[in-house]
PDB file of C-alpha atoms in Angstrom:
ATOM      1  CA  MET K   1     101.769 101.978  53.517  1.00 38.00           C
ATOM      2  CA  LYS K   2      98.822 103.784  51.912  1.00 46.00           C
ATOM      3  CA  LYS K   3      98.446 101.104  49.758  1.00 47.00           C
ATOM      4  CA  SER K   4      97.822  98.362  52.656  1.00 57.00           C
ATOM      5  CA  LEU K   5      95.715 100.683  54.751  1.00 55.00           C
ATOM      6  CA  LEU K   6      93.245 101.032  51.966  1.00 55.00           C
ATOM      7  CA  ALA K   7      93.418  97.604  51.254  1.00 58.00           C
ATOM      8  CA  ALA K   8      92.470  96.856  55.040  1.00 52.00           C
ATOM      9  CA  GLY K   9      89.493  99.189  54.850  1.00 52.00           C
ATOM     10  CA  MET K  10      88.157  97.845  51.746  1.00 53.00           C
ATOM     11  CA  ALA K  11      88.498  94.171  52.861  1.00 52.00           C
ATOM     12  CA  LEU K  12      86.677  95.073  56.287  1.00 51.00           C
ATOM     13  CA  ALA K  13      84.016  97.038  53.644  1.00 52.00           C
ATOM     14  CA  MET K  14      83.726  94.021  51.389  1.00 51.00           C
ATOM     15  CA  ALA K  15      82.968  91.355  53.991  1.00 47.00           C
ATOM     16  CA  SER K  16      79.929  92.936  54.962  1.00 44.00           C
ATOM     17  CA  GLY K  17      79.207  95.108  51.917  1.00 46.00           C
ATOM     18  CA  ALA K  18      78.084  91.913  49.636  1.00 46.00           C
ATOM     19  CA  ALA K  19      74.516  92.432  48.094  1.00 50.00           C
ATOM     20  CA  LEU K  20      71.688  92.278  50.953  1.00 48.00           C
ATOM     21  CA  ALA K  21      70.687  88.718  49.483  1.00 50.00           C
ATOM     22  CA  GLN K  22      74.031  87.386  50.286  1.00 80.00           C
ATOM     23  CA  VAL K  23      74.248  88.817  53.880  1.00 93.00           C
ATOM     24  CA  LYS K  24      74.269  86.198  56.469  1.00 96.00           C
ATOM     25  CA  PRO K  25      71.033  85.796  58.822  1.00 97.00           C
ATOM     26  CA  ASP K  26      72.979  86.336  62.079  1.00 97.00           C
ATOM     27  CA  VAL K  27      74.937  89.645  60.227  1.00 98.00           C
ATOM     28  CA  LEU K  28      71.475  90.893  59.363  1.00 98.00           C
ATOM     29  CA  VAL K  29      70.251  90.387  62.830  1.00 98.00           C
ATOM     30  CA  LYS K  30      73.428  92.045  64.313  1.00 98.00           C
ATOM     31  CA  GLN K  31      72.558  94.878  61.995  1.00 98.00           C
ATOM     32  CA  ARG K  32      69.005  95.752  62.785  1.00 98.00           C
ATOM     33  CA  GLN K  33      70.005  95.191  66.425  1.00 98.00           C
ATOM     34  CA  ALA K  34      72.643  97.821  66.276  1.00 98.00           C
ATOM     35  CA  VAL K  35      69.786 100.378  64.981  1.00 98.00           C
ATOM     36  CA  MET K  36      67.592  99.591  67.649  1.00 98.00           C
ATOM     37  CA  THR K  37      70.750 100.385  70.327  1.00 98.00           C
ATOM     38  CA  LEU K  38      71.228 103.628  68.464  1.00 98.00           C
ATOM     39  CA  GLN K  39      67.519 104.704  68.212  1.00 98.00           C
ATOM     40  CA  GLY K  40      67.381 104.565  71.923  1.00 97.00           C
ATOM     41  CA  LYS K  41      70.910 106.568  72.172  1.00 98.00           C
ATOM     42  CA  TYR K  42      69.551 109.045  70.321  1.00 98.00           C
ATOM     43  CA  PHE K  43      65.616 109.064  71.447  1.00 98.00           C
ATOM     44  CA  GLY K  44      66.011 109.113  75.000  1.00 97.00           C
ATOM     45  CA  PRO K  45      67.810 112.532  75.553  1.00 97.00           C
ATOM     46  CA  ILE K  46      64.984 114.289  73.354  1.00 98.00           C
ATOM     47  CA  ALA K  47      62.008 112.248  75.028  1.00 97.00           C
ATOM     48  CA  GLY K  48      63.987 113.412  78.641  1.00 97.00           C
ATOM     49  CA  MET K  49      63.998 117.088  77.663  1.00 97.00           C
ATOM     50  CA  ALA K  50      60.600 116.822  75.946  1.00 97.00           C
ATOM     51  CA  SER K  51      58.869 115.570  79.016  1.00 96.00           C
ATOM     52  CA  GLY K  52      60.664 117.843  81.490  1.00 95.00           C
ATOM     53  CA  LYS K  53      62.706 115.183  83.510  1.00 94.00           C
ATOM     54  CA  VAL K  54      65.668 116.314  81.853  1.00 94.00           C
ATOM     55  CA  SER K  55      66.622 119.978  82.091  1.00 93.00           C
ATOM     56  CA  PRO K  56      67.615 122.251  80.596  1.00 95.00           C
ATOM     57  CA  TYR K  57      65.860 121.709  77.163  1.00 97.00           C
ATOM     58  CA  ASN K  58      68.769 121.873  74.556  1.00 97.00           C
ATOM     59  CA  ALA K  59      67.695 122.739  70.960  1.00 98.00           C
ATOM     60  CA  ASP K  60      70.724 121.887  69.649  1.00 98.00           C
ATOM     61  CA  VAL K  61      71.487 118.453  70.905  1.00 97.00           C
ATOM     62  CA  VAL K  62      67.578 117.833  69.838  1.00 98.00           C
ATOM     63  CA  SER K  63      68.087 118.860  66.492  1.00 98.00           C
ATOM     64  CA  ARG K  64      71.295 116.957  66.104  1.00 98.00           C
ATOM     65  CA  ASN K  65      69.449 113.898  67.940  1.00 98.00           C
ATOM     66  CA  ALA K  66      66.225 113.985  66.024  1.00 98.00           C
ATOM     67  CA  THR K  67      68.060 114.059  62.660  1.00 98.00           C
ATOM     68  CA  TYR K  68      70.051 111.005  63.500  1.00 98.00           C
ATOM     69  CA  LEU K  69      66.985 109.348  64.563  1.00 98.00           C
ATOM     70  CA  GLU K  70      64.896 110.411  61.351  1.00 98.00           C
ATOM     71  CA  ASN K  71      67.879 108.372  59.482  1.00 98.00           C
ATOM     72  CA  LEU K  72      67.947 105.394  61.743  1.00 98.00           C
ATOM     73  CA  ALA K  73      64.283 105.183  61.595  1.00 98.00           C
ATOM     74  CA  GLN K  74      65.094 103.831  58.002  1.00 98.00           C
ATOM     75  CA  MET K  75      67.830 101.659  58.712  1.00 98.00           C
ATOM     76  CA  PRO K  76      66.096  98.270  60.405  1.00 98.00           C
ATOM     77  CA  TRP K  77      63.490  97.115  58.194  1.00 98.00           C
ATOM     78  CA  ASP K  78      65.585  95.269  55.506  1.00 97.00           C
ATOM     79  CA  GLY K  79      67.294  93.186  58.191  1.00 97.00           C
ATOM     80  CA  PHE K  80      64.067  91.314  59.117  1.00 97.00           C
ATOM     81  CA  GLN K  81      64.410  89.229  56.190  1.00 96.00           C
ATOM     82  CA  PRO K  82      62.725  85.875  56.398  1.00 95.00           C
ATOM     83  CA  SER K  83      66.125  84.193  56.446  1.00 95.00           C
ATOM     84  CA  THR K  84      66.387  85.316  60.035  1.00 97.00           C
ATOM     85  CA  LYS K  85      63.533  83.550  61.426  1.00 95.00           C
ATOM     86  CA  ASP K  86      65.568  81.102  63.133  1.00 95.00           C
ATOM     87  CA  VAL K  87      68.304  83.178  64.128  1.00 97.00           C
ATOM     88  CA  LYS K  88      68.005  84.205  67.933  1.00 97.00           C
ATOM     89  CA  SER K  89      66.498  87.505  68.772  1.00 97.00           C
ATOM     90  CA  ALA K  90      64.018  89.276  70.375  1.00 97.00           C
ATOM     91  CA  ALA K  91      61.679  89.325  67.026  1.00 98.00           C
ATOM     92  CA  LEU K  92      58.620  87.819  67.587  1.00 98.00           C
ATOM     93  CA  PRO K  93      57.196  85.272  64.466  1.00 97.00           C
ATOM     94  CA  ALA K  94      54.390  87.855  64.532  1.00 98.00           C
ATOM     95  CA  VAL K  95      56.931  89.905  62.351  1.00 98.00           C
ATOM     96  CA  TRP K  96      56.702  87.623  59.396  1.00 97.00           C
ATOM     97  CA  GLU K  97      52.970  86.293  60.249  1.00 97.00           C
ATOM     98  CA  GLN K  98      51.558  89.766  60.774  1.00 97.00           C
ATOM     99  CA  ASN K  99      53.915  91.313  58.176  1.00 97.00           C
ATOM    100  CA  ALA K 100      51.389  93.865  56.784  1.00 98.00           C
ATOM    101  CA  LYS K 101      50.828  95.151  60.206  1.00 98.00           C
ATOM    102  CA  PHE K 102      54.567  95.381  61.038  1.00 98.00           C
ATOM    103  CA  THR K 103      55.393  97.104  57.766  1.00 98.00           C
ATOM    104  CA  GLU K 104      52.377  99.677  58.743  1.00 98.00           C
ATOM    105  CA  LEU K 105      54.189 100.784  62.107  1.00 98.00           C
ATOM    106  CA  ALA K 106      57.524 100.903  60.563  1.00 98.00           C
ATOM    107  CA  ASP K 107      56.068 103.324  58.007  1.00 98.00           C
ATOM    108  CA  ARG K 108      54.744 105.083  60.814  1.00 98.00           C
ATOM    109  CA  LEU K 109      57.891 105.173  62.784  1.00 98.00           C
ATOM    110  CA  GLN K 110      59.350 106.878  59.955  1.00 98.00           C
ATOM    111  CA  ALA K 111      56.863 109.406  58.921  1.00 98.00           C
ATOM    112  CA  GLU K 112      56.566 110.552  63.223  1.00 98.00           C
ATOM    113  CA  THR K 113      60.490 110.730  63.082  1.00 98.00           C
ATOM    114  CA  GLY K 114      60.564 112.682  60.157  1.00 98.00           C
ATOM    115  CA  LYS K 115      57.821 115.182  61.739  1.00 98.00           C
ATOM    116  CA  LEU K 116      60.216 115.340  64.991  1.00 98.00           C
ATOM    117  CA  ALA K 117      63.004 116.081  63.012  1.00 98.00           C
ATOM    118  CA  GLN K 118      61.735 118.880  61.184  1.00 98.00           C
ATOM    119  CA  ALA K 119      60.219 120.539  64.326  1.00 98.00           C
ATOM    120  CA  ALA K 120      63.300 119.834  66.105  1.00 98.00           C
ATOM    121  CA  ARG K 121      65.801 121.551  63.096  1.00 98.00           C
ATOM    122  CA  ALA K 122      63.405 124.305  63.106  1.00 98.00           C
ATOM    123  CA  ARG K 123      64.078 125.207  66.819  1.00 98.00           C
ATOM    124  CA  ASP K 124      60.199 124.910  67.453  1.00 98.00           C
ATOM    125  CA  GLU K 125      60.310 123.558  71.122  1.00 98.00           C
ATOM    126  CA  ALA K 126      56.399 123.686  71.340  1.00 98.00           C
ATOM    127  CA  GLY K 127      56.420 121.387  68.177  1.00 98.00           C
ATOM    128  CA  VAL K 128      59.008 118.915  69.602  1.00 98.00           C
ATOM    129  CA  LYS K 129      56.934 118.551  72.687  1.00 98.00           C
ATOM    130  CA  ALA K 130      54.027 117.972  70.863  1.00 97.00           C
ATOM    131  CA  GLN K 131      55.540 115.254  68.594  1.00 98.00           C
ATOM    132  CA  PHE K 132      57.944 113.187  70.481  1.00 98.00           C
ATOM    133  CA  GLY K 133      55.165 111.307  72.043  1.00 97.00           C
ATOM    134  CA  ALA K 134      53.753 110.107  68.924  1.00 98.00           C
ATOM    135  CA  VAL K 135      57.288 108.839  68.033  1.00 98.00           C
ATOM    136  CA  GLY K 136      57.388 107.098  71.501  1.00 98.00           C
ATOM    137  CA  LYS K 137      54.000 105.433  71.092  1.00 98.00           C
ATOM    138  CA  VAL K 138      54.951 103.719  67.661  1.00 98.00           C
ATOM    139  CA  CYS K 139      58.409 102.606  69.609  1.00 97.00           C
ATOM    140  CA  GLY K 140      55.848 100.912  72.098  1.00 97.00           C
ATOM    141  CA  ALA K 141      53.292  99.834  69.830  1.00 98.00           C
ATOM    142  CA  CYS K 142      55.872  97.956  67.782  1.00 98.00           C
ATOM    143  CA  HIS K 143      57.445  96.378  70.470  1.00 97.00           C
ATOM    144  CA  GLN K 144      54.263  95.402  72.073  1.00 97.00           C
ATOM    145  CA  ASP K 145      53.321  92.903  69.360  1.00 97.00           C
ATOM    146  CA  PHE K 146      56.377  92.216  67.880  1.00 98.00           C
ATOM    147  CA  ARG K 147      59.215  92.061  70.278  1.00 98.00           C
ATOM    148  CA  MET K 148      59.703  89.171  73.210  1.00 96.00           C
ATOM    149  CA  LYS K 149      59.078  90.883  76.321  1.00 91.00           C
ATOM    150  CA  GLN K 150      62.240  91.486  78.108  1.00 79.00           C
TER     151      GLN K 150
ATOM    152  CA  MET T   1      45.881 101.784  75.896  1.00 38.00           C
ATOM    153  CA  LYS T   2      47.282 104.601  74.023  1.00 45.00           C
ATOM    154  CA  LYS T   3      48.857 105.991  77.620  1.00 47.00           C
ATOM    155  CA  SER T   4      50.518 102.513  78.369  1.00 57.00           C
ATOM    156  CA  LEU T   5      52.047 102.551  74.880  1.00 55.00           C
ATOM    157  CA  LEU T   6      53.375 105.690  75.432  1.00 55.00           C
ATOM    158  CA  ALA T   7      54.342 105.021  78.754  1.00 58.00           C
ATOM    159  CA  ALA T   8      56.223 101.840  77.619  1.00 52.00           C
ATOM    160  CA  GLY T   9      57.999 103.877  74.798  1.00 52.00           C
ATOM    161  CA  MET T  10      59.244 106.494  77.247  1.00 54.00           C
ATOM    162  CA  ALA T  11      60.385 104.103  79.750  1.00 53.00           C
ATOM    163  CA  LEU T  12      62.396 102.283  77.084  1.00 51.00           C
ATOM    164  CA  ALA T  13      63.756 105.913  75.747  1.00 52.00           C
ATOM    165  CA  MET T  14      64.304 106.894  79.620  1.00 51.00           C
ATOM    166  CA  ALA T  15      66.548 103.885  80.110  1.00 47.00           C
ATOM    167  CA  SER T  16      68.689 104.703  77.571  1.00 44.00           C
ATOM    168  CA  GLY T  17      68.566 108.404  77.635  1.00 46.00           C
ATOM    169  CA  ALA T  18      70.169 109.628  80.948  1.00 46.00           C
ATOM    170  CA  ALA T  19      72.706 112.224  80.705  1.00 50.00           C
ATOM    171  CA  LEU T  20      75.853 110.967  78.826  1.00 48.00           C
ATOM    172  CA  ALA T  21      77.710 111.142  82.101  1.00 49.00           C
ATOM    173  CA  GLN T  22      75.094 108.962  83.457  1.00 81.00           C
ATOM    174  CA  VAL T  23      75.658 106.387  80.885  1.00 93.00           C
ATOM    175  CA  LYS T  24      76.727 102.960  82.339  1.00 96.00           C
ATOM    176  CA  PRO T  25      80.202 102.189  80.367  1.00 97.00           C
ATOM    177  CA  ASP T  26      78.973  98.741  79.211  1.00 97.00           C
ATOM    178  CA  VAL T  27      76.381 100.699  77.348  1.00 98.00           C
ATOM    179  CA  LEU T  28      78.696 102.997  75.599  1.00 98.00           C
ATOM    180  CA  VAL T  29      80.531 100.220  74.393  1.00 98.00           C
ATOM    181  CA  LYS T  30      77.331  98.471  72.871  1.00 98.00           C
ATOM    182  CA  GLN T  31      76.428 102.066  71.233  1.00 98.00           C
ATOM    183  CA  ARG T  32      79.280 102.716  69.836  1.00 98.00           C
ATOM    184  CA  GLN T  33      80.026  99.307  68.363  1.00 98.00           C
ATOM    185  CA  ALA T  34      76.740  99.426  67.205  1.00 98.00           C
ATOM    186  CA  VAL T  35      77.802 102.413  64.857  1.00 98.00           C
ATOM    187  CA  MET T  36      80.748 100.551  63.776  1.00 98.00           C
ATOM    188  CA  THR T  37      78.287  97.794  62.491  1.00 98.00           C
ATOM    189  CA  LEU T  38      76.278 100.171  60.693  1.00 98.00           C
ATOM    190  CA  GLN T  39      79.119 101.752  58.891  1.00 98.00           C
ATOM    191  CA  GLY T  40      79.999  98.556  57.713  1.00 97.00           C
ATOM    192  CA  LYS T  41      76.285  97.987  56.420  1.00 98.00           C
ATOM    193  CA  TYR T  42      76.298 101.472  54.503  1.00 98.00           C
ATOM    194  CA  PHE T  43      80.127 101.429  53.337  1.00 98.00           C
ATOM    195  CA  GLY T  44      80.615  98.120  52.000  1.00 97.00           C
ATOM    196  CA  PRO T  45      77.854  98.463  49.354  1.00 97.00           C
ATOM    197  CA  ILE T  46      79.394 101.759  48.253  1.00 98.00           C
ATOM    198  CA  ALA T  47      82.732 100.200  48.401  1.00 97.00           C
ATOM    199  CA  GLY T  48      81.712  97.706  46.343  1.00 97.00           C
ATOM    200  CA  MET T  49      80.330  99.561  43.570  1.00 97.00           C
ATOM    201  CA  ALA T  50      82.790 102.123  43.465  1.00 97.00           C
ATOM    202  CA  SER T  51      85.378  99.377  42.855  1.00 96.00           C
ATOM    203  CA  GLY T  52      83.395  97.770  40.537  1.00 95.00           C
ATOM    204  CA  LYS T  53      83.486  94.610  42.087  1.00 94.00           C
ATOM    205  CA  VAL T  54      79.545  94.885  42.661  1.00 94.00           C
ATOM    206  CA  SER T  55      77.670  95.964  39.829  1.00 92.00           C
ATOM    207  CA  PRO T  56      75.791  97.887  38.528  1.00 95.00           C
ATOM    208  CA  TYR T  57      76.656 100.943  39.920  1.00 97.00           C
ATOM    209  CA  ASN T  58      73.506 102.204  41.616  1.00 97.00           C
ATOM    210  CA  ALA T  59      73.373 105.982  42.458  1.00 98.00           C
ATOM    211  CA  ASP T  60      69.955 105.956  44.099  1.00 98.00           C
ATOM    212  CA  VAL T  61      71.666 103.575  46.807  1.00 97.00           C
ATOM    213  CA  VAL T  62      75.041 105.113  47.255  1.00 98.00           C
ATOM    214  CA  SER T  63      73.470 108.226  47.658  1.00 98.00           C
ATOM    215  CA  ARG T  64      71.147 107.108  50.312  1.00 98.00           C
ATOM    216  CA  ASN T  65      74.109 104.885  52.128  1.00 98.00           C
ATOM    217  CA  ALA T  66      76.528 107.855  52.029  1.00 98.00           C
ATOM    218  CA  THR T  67      74.250 109.771  53.807  1.00 98.00           C
ATOM    219  CA  TYR T  68      73.624 107.232  56.441  1.00 98.00           C
ATOM    220  CA  LEU T  69      77.476 106.678  56.372  1.00 98.00           C
ATOM    221  CA  GLU T  70      77.806 110.975  56.883  1.00 98.00           C
ATOM    222  CA  ASN T  71      75.624 110.606  60.085  1.00 98.00           C
ATOM    223  CA  LEU T  72      76.964 107.403  61.474  1.00 98.00           C
ATOM    224  CA  ALA T  73      80.569 108.586  61.158  1.00 98.00           C
ATOM    225  CA  GLN T  74      79.651 111.376  63.853  1.00 98.00           C
ATOM    226  CA  MET T  75      78.090 108.982  66.314  1.00 98.00           C
ATOM    227  CA  PRO T  76      80.912 106.568  67.817  1.00 98.00           C
ATOM    228  CA  TRP T  77      83.098 109.096  69.280  1.00 98.00           C
ATOM    229  CA  ASP T  78      81.309 110.148  72.411  1.00 97.00           C
ATOM    230  CA  GLY T  79      81.296 106.449  73.171  1.00 97.00           C
ATOM    231  CA  PHE T  80      85.063 106.095  73.768  1.00 97.00           C
ATOM    232  CA  GLN T  81      84.672 107.554  77.356  1.00 96.00           C
ATOM    233  CA  PRO T  82      87.459 106.966  80.013  1.00 95.00           C
ATOM    234  CA  SER T  83      85.153 105.247  81.952  1.00 95.00           C
ATOM    235  CA  THR T  84      84.879 102.286  79.354  1.00 97.00           C
ATOM    236  CA  LYS T  85      88.622 101.467  79.387  1.00 95.00           C
ATOM    237  CA  ASP T  86      88.156  98.327  81.612  1.00 95.00           C
ATOM    238  CA  VAL T  87      85.092  97.196  79.335  1.00 97.00           C
ATOM    239  CA  LYS T  88      85.778  93.921  77.127  1.00 97.00           C
ATOM    240  CA  SER T  89      85.967  95.386  73.789  1.00 97.00           C
ATOM    241  CA  ALA T  90      88.627  95.626  70.550  1.00 97.00           C
ATOM    242  CA  ALA T  91      89.222  99.107  71.394  1.00 98.00           C
ATOM    243  CA  LEU T  92      93.311  99.482  72.498  1.00 98.00           C
ATOM    244  CA  PRO T  93      94.386 101.214  75.172  1.00 97.00           C
ATOM    245  CA  ALA T  94      96.158 103.568  72.585  1.00 98.00           C
ATOM    246  CA  VAL T  95      92.539 105.329  72.047  1.00 98.00           C
ATOM    247  CA  TRP T  96      92.966 107.336  75.450  1.00 97.00           C
ATOM    248  CA  GLU T  97      97.146 106.938  75.503  1.00 97.00           C
ATOM    249  CA  GLN T  98      97.078 108.603  72.088  1.00 97.00           C
ATOM    250  CA  ASN T  99      94.174 110.628  72.150  1.00 97.00           C
ATOM    251  CA  ALA T 100      94.838 113.474  70.090  1.00 98.00           C
ATOM    252  CA  LYS T 101      95.871 110.929  67.181  1.00 98.00           C
ATOM    253  CA  PHE T 102      92.537 109.248  67.933  1.00 98.00           C
ATOM    254  CA  THR T 103      90.677 112.169  67.559  1.00 98.00           C
ATOM    255  CA  GLU T 104      92.439 113.484  64.339  1.00 98.00           C
ATOM    256  CA  LEU T 105      91.478 110.410  62.728  1.00 98.00           C
ATOM    257  CA  ALA T 106      87.874 110.878  63.909  1.00 98.00           C
ATOM    258  CA  ASP T 107      87.600 114.006  62.753  1.00 98.00           C
ATOM    259  CA  ARG T 108      88.906 112.921  59.545  1.00 98.00           C
ATOM    260  CA  LEU T 109      86.534 110.264  59.083  1.00 98.00           C
ATOM    261  CA  GLN T 110      83.828 112.843  59.218  1.00 98.00           C
ATOM    262  CA  ALA T 111      85.117 114.735  56.536  1.00 98.00           C
ATOM    263  CA  GLU T 112      85.877 112.326  54.063  1.00 98.00           C
ATOM    264  CA  THR T 113      82.392 111.020  54.909  1.00 98.00           C
ATOM    265  CA  GLY T 114      80.966 114.355  54.066  1.00 98.00           C
ATOM    266  CA  LYS T 115      82.671 114.984  50.963  1.00 98.00           C
ATOM    267  CA  LEU T 116      81.684 111.359  49.531  1.00 98.00           C
ATOM    268  CA  ALA T 117      77.885 112.050  50.646  1.00 98.00           C
ATOM    269  CA  GLN T 118      78.119 115.178  49.053  1.00 98.00           C
ATOM    270  CA  ALA T 119      79.457 113.618  45.809  1.00 98.00           C
ATOM    271  CA  ALA T 120      76.802 111.165  46.212  1.00 98.00           C
ATOM    272  CA  ARG T 121      73.794 113.089  46.838  1.00 98.00           C
ATOM    273  CA  ALA T 122      74.904 115.275  43.667  1.00 98.00           C
ATOM    274  CA  ARG T 123      74.846 112.162  41.328  1.00 98.00           C
ATOM    275  CA  ASP T 124      78.702 112.494  40.881  1.00 98.00           C
ATOM    276  CA  GLU T 125      79.664 108.713  39.875  1.00 98.00           C
ATOM    277  CA  ALA T 126      83.505 109.908  39.330  1.00 98.00           C
ATOM    278  CA  GLY T 127      83.293 111.718  42.672  1.00 98.00           C
ATOM    279  CA  VAL T 128      82.564 108.994  44.475  1.00 98.00           C
ATOM    280  CA  LYS T 129      84.856 106.749  42.643  1.00 98.00           C
ATOM    281  CA  ALA T 130      87.377 109.191  43.644  1.00 97.00           C
ATOM    282  CA  GLN T 131      86.478 109.555  47.207  1.00 98.00           C
ATOM    283  CA  PHE T 132      85.316 106.126  48.635  1.00 98.00           C
ATOM    284  CA  GLY T 133      89.092 105.553  48.962  1.00 97.00           C
ATOM    285  CA  ALA T 134      89.837 108.442  51.036  1.00 98.00           C
ATOM    286  CA  VAL T 135      87.045 106.962  53.625  1.00 98.00           C
ATOM    287  CA  GLY T 136      88.405 103.600  53.440  1.00 98.00           C
ATOM    288  CA  LYS T 137      91.982 104.698  54.259  1.00 98.00           C
ATOM    289  CA  VAL T 138      90.847 106.297  57.509  1.00 98.00           C
ATOM    290  CA  CYS T 139      88.858 103.186  58.456  1.00 97.00           C
ATOM    291  CA  GLY T 140      91.873 101.013  58.155  1.00 97.00           C
ATOM    292  CA  ALA T 141      94.216 103.783  59.237  1.00 97.00           C
ATOM    293  CA  CYS T 142      92.320 103.988  62.520  1.00 98.00           C
ATOM    294  CA  HIS T 143      91.636 100.279  63.056  1.00 97.00           C
ATOM    295  CA  GLN T 144      95.336  99.589  62.554  1.00 97.00           C
ATOM    296  CA  ASP T 145      96.532 101.573  65.554  1.00 97.00           C
ATOM    297  CA  PHE T 146      93.582 101.846  67.734  1.00 98.00           C
ATOM    298  CA  ARG T 147      91.681  98.573  67.359  1.00 98.00           C
ATOM    299  CA  MET T 148      92.774  94.731  68.594  1.00 96.00           C
ATOM    300  CA  LYS T 149      93.796  92.653  65.417  1.00 91.00           C
ATOM    301  CA  GLN T 150      90.456  90.414  64.980  1.00 79.00           C
TER     302      GLN T 150
END
């Protein structure tokens, strides 16, 4: 019984656990889209509270969400393999045609979410309010040039 | 220009950033499914390397993945709201009918991934190899009782 549960868990893990080069393009797209979905889940409440549109400000939620976001911001990029160019998604060809610019924005997102998480964990509400816009700007800048208009 | 990018980023964030109670059931399902997708992405290579099916063992990748997994293991559960019962997904009614058992497994996943991440960050290869199976077992146990057979 214990062994079969383990086997089931392992089979599941192995199915998505091949080396990156062997991951199918449609799986890569699904994985990177999953990250975008979760970045929205956790940045949304931060933006709401930091902008004053959602109240009261909850430093515990902001700290938790910003830490998740800092992790998530590292996750999408290896999903933008050239092998995924022909998979239906909102990614524009510019991702590969202007890859240096795309990579620069990817790096900026990681830097800005890192700063946000640091302020959030320090319970520095003023720091979070000063920093959340920088994160939102990178989201918007990348979507403007690299994502199909929705 | 800067302002409009910020506005775009904020609009995006606000769309998914309402208080949890206001998040639409289909969005909750999409978010929790996104977590499952990413848990697979990051646990897979750990299971592969720890079981010896993928080599060589890369302690840096294992440490990074296990830290992501530790974070991800905290994320799915608030997506299993009763409001999502009627949204098409692989979740079985048992999630709500045997919710105490489901919650216990959710807690166990967080505990086991926490231990795994601790060993992984300490570059304790033997510890990772001793612990990864406990994580896989919780995945398998929860899927067996609470997830539609795929």
